[in-house]
């Protein structure tokens, strides 16, 4: 790919296009990530490479619906070619066509819903790129895949997720097929993110509900707010690192996990009936012997621990300021972990639980005037959006049953509020 050395491609997408023995390449995410622009550019690069090698065929660019070329990806491809000198010299571009000058490779633009059956007649599809693929049906995918059957042919897919469970999301995000490389791309992955979009993003962050903001800019699903446990009760925004000094105290809560479930430690405080969440530690597969690093980081290490620190890769353990100084309330289900951390010098004890303690905790959280999450607490903000009640599979009705998922940070938040959250007539227990 010597001719591609100077292409402007976001770093996160470089391995997507350099990977060998791949049938499916794709990217999903929010606005301004440059995924569509990059995939348009790379279709032209691949067309160039195929034509230079004497290979003939078509680049198929599809969307679910396309009533005219104005609804297609044609303009994106044209702009990508014109902005790249060696491609601009190699292609013929007309009002309704794009092809290499040697006529070996040409583009075809179509709507999958209207033109799917006619696609089968398109000779030698080298690449099928489906953009805005969120709405593509399962039937369309089933028909398209065997249509792209040339040796070495590929299917590329780009989309902005909207709802959990769409055919595209299930097929390429939840359970990607073999020989695939699919990545998430958002505005912060685009080194050339324009100032005009940054202004729009900041305005949306300040004015929109965070769930709507996350859908537009961070590749999140557009959630049903009625089922969100914390809907309308939280916002994500910056606040001063020394604001906590105006509060009565700091609160720390810890939830334990290892493989599938993460370890979490949350630092929070209460001020003017608002709950501020200002630091998080979030990690999978944190070994018990490394928990002190996970909690306190280098700045919170003892003299003995600093010697151990020098002999390992500890970049992934920044720790949370003041974690060794203040009391930590933790999940009572792991007394052995609590005991180990006590020996490491932490003031940690089990938070009380009782029948209905989760529900009582949520009621308490929703009783705050506002829950304010610092933007550096990315997993806490993500879980705030995803933590939800069950819905009836048939009717879509929201049920009074909390889904036991996307709650690790919020379990830690609840434990940190031990003593503040009161039982509404339940009894204390060590089990959840």
PDB file of C-alpha atoms in Angstrom, residues 260-419:
ATOM      1  CA  UNK A 260     -16.957 -11.011  33.243  1.00  0.00           C
ATOM      2  CA  UNK A 261     -17.851  -8.475  35.943  1.00  0.00           C
ATOM      3  CA  UNK A 262     -15.446  -5.605  36.614  1.00  0.00           C
ATOM      4  CA  UNK A 263     -13.959  -4.318  39.829  1.00  0.00           C
ATOM      5  CA  UNK A 264     -15.153  -0.793  40.512  1.00  0.00           C
ATOM      6  CA  UNK A 265     -14.261   1.898  43.021  1.00  0.00           C
ATOM      7  CA  UNK A 266     -16.200   5.174  43.060  1.00  0.00           C
ATOM      8  CA  UNK A 267     -15.347   8.424  44.839  1.00  0.00           C
ATOM      9  CA  UNK A 268     -18.349  10.674  45.485  1.00  0.00           C
ATOM     10  CA  UNK A 269     -19.659  13.421  47.749  1.00  0.00           C
ATOM     11  CA  UNK A 270     -22.908  15.163  48.599  1.00  0.00           C
ATOM     12  CA  UNK A 271     -23.293  18.936  48.343  1.00  0.00           C
ATOM     13  CA  UNK A 272     -26.533  20.963  48.387  1.00  0.00           C
ATOM     14  CA  UNK A 273     -28.590  17.774  48.009  1.00  0.00           C
ATOM     15  CA  UNK A 274     -26.707  16.876  44.828  1.00  0.00           C
ATOM     16  CA  UNK A 275     -24.601  13.732  44.499  1.00  0.00           C
ATOM     17  CA  UNK A 276     -21.281  14.361  42.760  1.00  0.00           C
ATOM     18  CA  UNK A 277     -19.416  11.399  41.259  1.00  0.00           C
ATOM     19  CA  UNK A 278     -15.899  12.546  40.534  1.00  0.00           C
ATOM     20  CA  UNK A 279     -13.549   9.534  40.171  1.00  0.00           C
ATOM     21  CA  UNK A 280     -13.925   5.934  39.089  1.00  0.00           C
ATOM     22  CA  UNK A 281     -11.639   2.925  38.885  1.00  0.00           C
ATOM     23  CA  UNK A 282     -13.024   0.285  36.531  1.00  0.00           C
ATOM     24  CA  UNK A 283     -11.188  -2.841  35.430  1.00  0.00           C
ATOM     25  CA  UNK A 284     -11.565  -6.494  34.553  1.00  0.00           C
ATOM     26  CA  UNK A 285      -9.263  -9.283  35.674  1.00  0.00           C
ATOM     27  CA  UNK A 286      -7.621  -7.241  38.439  1.00  0.00           C
ATOM     28  CA  UNK A 287      -5.694  -9.755  40.528  1.00  0.00           C
ATOM     29  CA  UNK A 288      -6.254  -9.687  44.288  1.00  0.00           C
ATOM     30  CA  UNK A 289      -2.581  -8.907  44.888  1.00  0.00           C
ATOM     31  CA  UNK A 290      -2.904  -5.845  42.649  1.00  0.00           C
ATOM     32  CA  UNK A 291      -6.085  -4.431  44.161  1.00  0.00           C
ATOM     33  CA  UNK A 292      -4.142  -1.885  46.207  1.00  0.00           C
ATOM     34  CA  UNK A 293      -2.678  -0.487  42.968  1.00  0.00           C
ATOM     35  CA  UNK A 294      -6.112  -0.435  41.382  1.00  0.00           C
ATOM     36  CA  UNK A 295      -7.498   1.551  44.325  1.00  0.00           C
ATOM     37  CA  UNK A 296      -4.665   3.879  45.329  1.00  0.00           C
ATOM     38  CA  UNK A 297      -2.237   4.082  42.407  1.00  0.00           C
ATOM     39  CA  UNK A 298       1.372   5.085  42.832  1.00  0.00           C
ATOM     40  CA  UNK A 299       0.587   8.267  44.762  1.00  0.00           C
ATOM     41  CA  UNK A 300      -1.253   6.212  47.369  1.00  0.00           C
ATOM     42  CA  UNK A 301       1.376   3.491  47.695  1.00  0.00           C
ATOM     43  CA  UNK A 302       3.256   2.836  50.900  1.00  0.00           C
ATOM     44  CA  UNK A 303       7.049   2.800  50.931  1.00  0.00           C
ATOM     45  CA  UNK A 304       7.031  -1.002  50.796  1.00  0.00           C
ATOM     46  CA  UNK A 305       4.517  -1.004  47.939  1.00  0.00           C
ATOM     47  CA  UNK A 306       6.560   1.518  45.937  1.00  0.00           C
ATOM     48  CA  UNK A 307       9.313  -1.086  45.665  1.00  0.00           C
ATOM     49  CA  UNK A 308       6.803  -3.568  44.245  1.00  0.00           C
ATOM     50  CA  UNK A 309       5.500  -0.871  41.902  1.00  0.00           C
ATOM     51  CA  UNK A 310       8.889  -0.564  40.229  1.00  0.00           C
ATOM     52  CA  UNK A 311       8.800  -4.189  39.078  1.00  0.00           C
ATOM     53  CA  UNK A 312       5.529  -4.280  37.176  1.00  0.00           C
ATOM     54  CA  UNK A 313       3.487  -2.706  34.403  1.00  0.00           C
ATOM     55  CA  UNK A 314       1.310  -0.347  36.402  1.00  0.00           C
ATOM     56  CA  UNK A 315       0.203   2.152  33.771  1.00  0.00           C
ATOM     57  CA  UNK A 316      -3.323   0.712  33.910  1.00  0.00           C
ATOM     58  CA  UNK A 317      -3.588   1.533  37.633  1.00  0.00           C
ATOM     59  CA  UNK A 318      -3.813   5.320  38.039  1.00  0.00           C
ATOM     60  CA  UNK A 319      -5.737   4.880  41.288  1.00  0.00           C
ATOM     61  CA  UNK A 320      -8.137   7.309  42.957  1.00  0.00           C
ATOM     62  CA  UNK A 321      -6.884  10.223  45.069  1.00  0.00           C
ATOM     63  CA  UNK A 322      -7.486   9.906  48.836  1.00  0.00           C
ATOM     64  CA  UNK A 323      -8.565   6.251  48.524  1.00  0.00           C
ATOM     65  CA  UNK A 324      -6.274   5.190  51.357  1.00  0.00           C
ATOM     66  CA  UNK A 325      -7.331   8.058  53.634  1.00  0.00           C
ATOM     67  CA  UNK A 326     -11.118   7.779  53.665  1.00  0.00           C
ATOM     68  CA  UNK A 327     -13.416   4.887  54.609  1.00  0.00           C
ATOM     69  CA  UNK A 328     -14.501   2.571  51.790  1.00  0.00           C
ATOM     70  CA  UNK A 329     -17.791   0.677  51.890  1.00  0.00           C
ATOM     71  CA  UNK A 330     -17.742  -2.501  49.832  1.00  0.00           C
ATOM     72  CA  UNK A 331     -19.783  -5.442  48.625  1.00  0.00           C
ATOM     73  CA  UNK A 332     -20.335  -7.709  51.636  1.00  0.00           C
ATOM     74  CA  UNK A 333     -20.375 -10.801  49.435  1.00  0.00           C
ATOM     75  CA  UNK A 334     -16.556 -10.862  49.282  1.00  0.00           C
ATOM     76  CA  UNK A 335     -15.283 -10.866  52.887  1.00  0.00           C
ATOM     77  CA  UNK A 336     -11.946 -12.393  51.821  1.00  0.00           C
ATOM     78  CA  UNK A 337     -11.282  -9.460  49.479  1.00  0.00           C
ATOM     79  CA  UNK A 338     -12.208  -6.974  52.202  1.00  0.00           C
ATOM     80  CA  UNK A 339      -9.844  -8.738  54.611  1.00  0.00           C
ATOM     81  CA  UNK A 340      -6.994  -8.655  52.105  1.00  0.00           C
ATOM     82  CA  UNK A 341      -7.474  -4.927  51.459  1.00  0.00           C
ATOM     83  CA  UNK A 342      -7.566  -4.193  55.180  1.00  0.00           C
ATOM     84  CA  UNK A 343      -4.152  -5.844  55.478  1.00  0.00           C
ATOM     85  CA  UNK A 344      -2.963  -3.594  52.644  1.00  0.00           C
ATOM     86  CA  UNK A 345      -3.836  -0.576  54.786  1.00  0.00           C
ATOM     87  CA  UNK A 346      -7.265   0.433  53.503  1.00  0.00           C
ATOM     88  CA  UNK A 347     -10.075   1.474  55.826  1.00  0.00           C
ATOM     89  CA  UNK A 348     -12.613  -0.816  54.178  1.00  0.00           C
ATOM     90  CA  UNK A 349     -15.690  -2.565  55.534  1.00  0.00           C
ATOM     91  CA  UNK A 350     -18.832  -4.243  54.259  1.00  0.00           C
ATOM     92  CA  UNK A 351     -21.863  -2.181  53.324  1.00  0.00           C
ATOM     93  CA  UNK A 352     -25.168  -3.351  54.811  1.00  0.00           C
ATOM     94  CA  UNK A 353     -27.656  -5.169  52.591  1.00  0.00           C
ATOM     95  CA  UNK A 354     -31.250  -6.194  53.144  1.00  0.00           C
ATOM     96  CA  UNK A 355     -34.153  -7.547  51.167  1.00  0.00           C
ATOM     97  CA  UNK A 356     -35.002  -4.688  48.827  1.00  0.00           C
ATOM     98  CA  UNK A 357     -31.754  -2.792  49.412  1.00  0.00           C
ATOM     99  CA  UNK A 358     -31.204  -2.317  45.675  1.00  0.00           C
ATOM    100  CA  UNK A 359     -34.653  -0.788  45.225  1.00  0.00           C
ATOM    101  CA  UNK A 360     -34.240   1.352  48.338  1.00  0.00           C
ATOM    102  CA  UNK A 361     -30.872   2.516  47.019  1.00  0.00           C
ATOM    103  CA  UNK A 362     -32.369   3.537  43.689  1.00  0.00           C
ATOM    104  CA  UNK A 363     -35.153   5.416  45.458  1.00  0.00           C
ATOM    105  CA  UNK A 364     -32.494   7.278  47.449  1.00  0.00           C
ATOM    106  CA  UNK A 365     -30.489   8.066  44.311  1.00  0.00           C
ATOM    107  CA  UNK A 366     -33.558   9.424  42.563  1.00  0.00           C
ATOM    108  CA  UNK A 367     -34.237  11.576  45.630  1.00  0.00           C
ATOM    109  CA  UNK A 368     -31.179  13.742  44.990  1.00  0.00           C
ATOM    110  CA  UNK A 369     -31.860  17.068  43.330  1.00  0.00           C
ATOM    111  CA  UNK A 370     -29.364  15.991  40.691  1.00  0.00           C
ATOM    112  CA  UNK A 371     -26.627  13.394  40.234  1.00  0.00           C
ATOM    113  CA  UNK A 372     -23.656  15.060  38.565  1.00  0.00           C
ATOM    114  CA  UNK A 373     -21.087  12.782  36.914  1.00  0.00           C
ATOM    115  CA  UNK A 374     -17.663  14.128  36.005  1.00  0.00           C
ATOM    116  CA  UNK A 375     -16.841  13.407  32.317  1.00  0.00           C
ATOM    117  CA  UNK A 376     -13.743  11.413  33.320  1.00  0.00           C
ATOM    118  CA  UNK A 377     -16.093   8.826  34.872  1.00  0.00           C
ATOM    119  CA  UNK A 378     -16.920   7.334  31.484  1.00  0.00           C
ATOM    120  CA  UNK A 379     -18.121   3.920  32.659  1.00  0.00           C
ATOM    121  CA  UNK A 380     -20.358   5.427  35.338  1.00  0.00           C
ATOM    122  CA  UNK A 381     -21.934   7.730  32.747  1.00  0.00           C
ATOM    123  CA  UNK A 382     -22.374   4.832  30.341  1.00  0.00           C
ATOM    124  CA  UNK A 383     -24.047   2.689  32.987  1.00  0.00           C
ATOM    125  CA  UNK A 384     -26.297   5.602  34.013  1.00  0.00           C
ATOM    126  CA  UNK A 385     -27.678   5.527  30.502  1.00  0.00           C
ATOM    127  CA  UNK A 386     -27.972   1.728  30.283  1.00  0.00           C
ATOM    128  CA  UNK A 387     -29.094   0.778  33.800  1.00  0.00           C
ATOM    129  CA  UNK A 388     -32.725  -0.117  33.230  1.00  0.00           C
ATOM    130  CA  UNK A 389     -35.936  -1.866  34.144  1.00  0.00           C
ATOM    131  CA  UNK A 390     -37.104  -4.905  32.228  1.00  0.00           C
ATOM    132  CA  UNK A 391     -39.641  -4.466  29.461  1.00  0.00           C
ATOM    133  CA  UNK A 392     -42.299  -6.888  28.330  1.00  0.00           C
ATOM    134  CA  UNK A 393     -40.967  -8.643  25.253  1.00  0.00           C
ATOM    135  CA  UNK A 394     -44.350  -8.555  23.514  1.00  0.00           C
ATOM    136  CA  UNK A 395     -45.944  -5.284  24.592  1.00  0.00           C
ATOM    137  CA  UNK A 396     -42.851  -3.198  25.375  1.00  0.00           C
ATOM    138  CA  UNK A 397     -44.386  -2.262  28.751  1.00  0.00           C
ATOM    139  CA  UNK A 398     -41.817  -1.228  31.350  1.00  0.00           C
ATOM    140  CA  UNK A 399     -41.894  -3.657  34.285  1.00  0.00           C
ATOM    141  CA  UNK A 400     -41.031  -2.952  37.951  1.00  0.00           C
ATOM    142  CA  UNK A 401     -38.067  -5.337  37.766  1.00  0.00           C
ATOM    143  CA  UNK A 402     -34.497  -4.049  37.579  1.00  0.00           C
ATOM    144  CA  UNK A 403     -32.200  -5.711  35.046  1.00  0.00           C
ATOM    145  CA  UNK A 404     -29.089  -7.052  36.787  1.00  0.00           C
ATOM    146  CA  UNK A 405     -26.690  -5.555  34.258  1.00  0.00           C
ATOM    147  CA  UNK A 406     -24.868  -2.258  33.622  1.00  0.00           C
ATOM    148  CA  UNK A 407     -24.904  -1.659  37.363  1.00  0.00           C
ATOM    149  CA  UNK A 408     -21.352  -2.273  38.630  1.00  0.00           C
ATOM    150  CA  UNK A 409     -20.503   1.399  39.091  1.00  0.00           C
ATOM    151  CA  UNK A 410     -23.941   2.082  40.527  1.00  0.00           C
ATOM    152  CA  UNK A 411     -23.672  -0.776  42.994  1.00  0.00           C
ATOM    153  CA  UNK A 412     -20.431   0.875  44.126  1.00  0.00           C
ATOM    154  CA  UNK A 413     -22.219   4.231  44.334  1.00  0.00           C
ATOM    155  CA  UNK A 414     -24.901   2.662  46.546  1.00  0.00           C
ATOM    156  CA  UNK A 415     -22.332   1.002  48.804  1.00  0.00           C
ATOM    157  CA  UNK A 416     -20.586   4.344  49.187  1.00  0.00           C
ATOM    158  CA  UNK A 417     -23.867   5.763  50.504  1.00  0.00           C
ATOM    159  CA  UNK A 418     -24.039   3.110  53.228  1.00  0.00           C
ATOM    160  CA  UNK A 419     -25.725   4.664  56.248  1.00  0.00           C
TER     161      UNK A 419
END
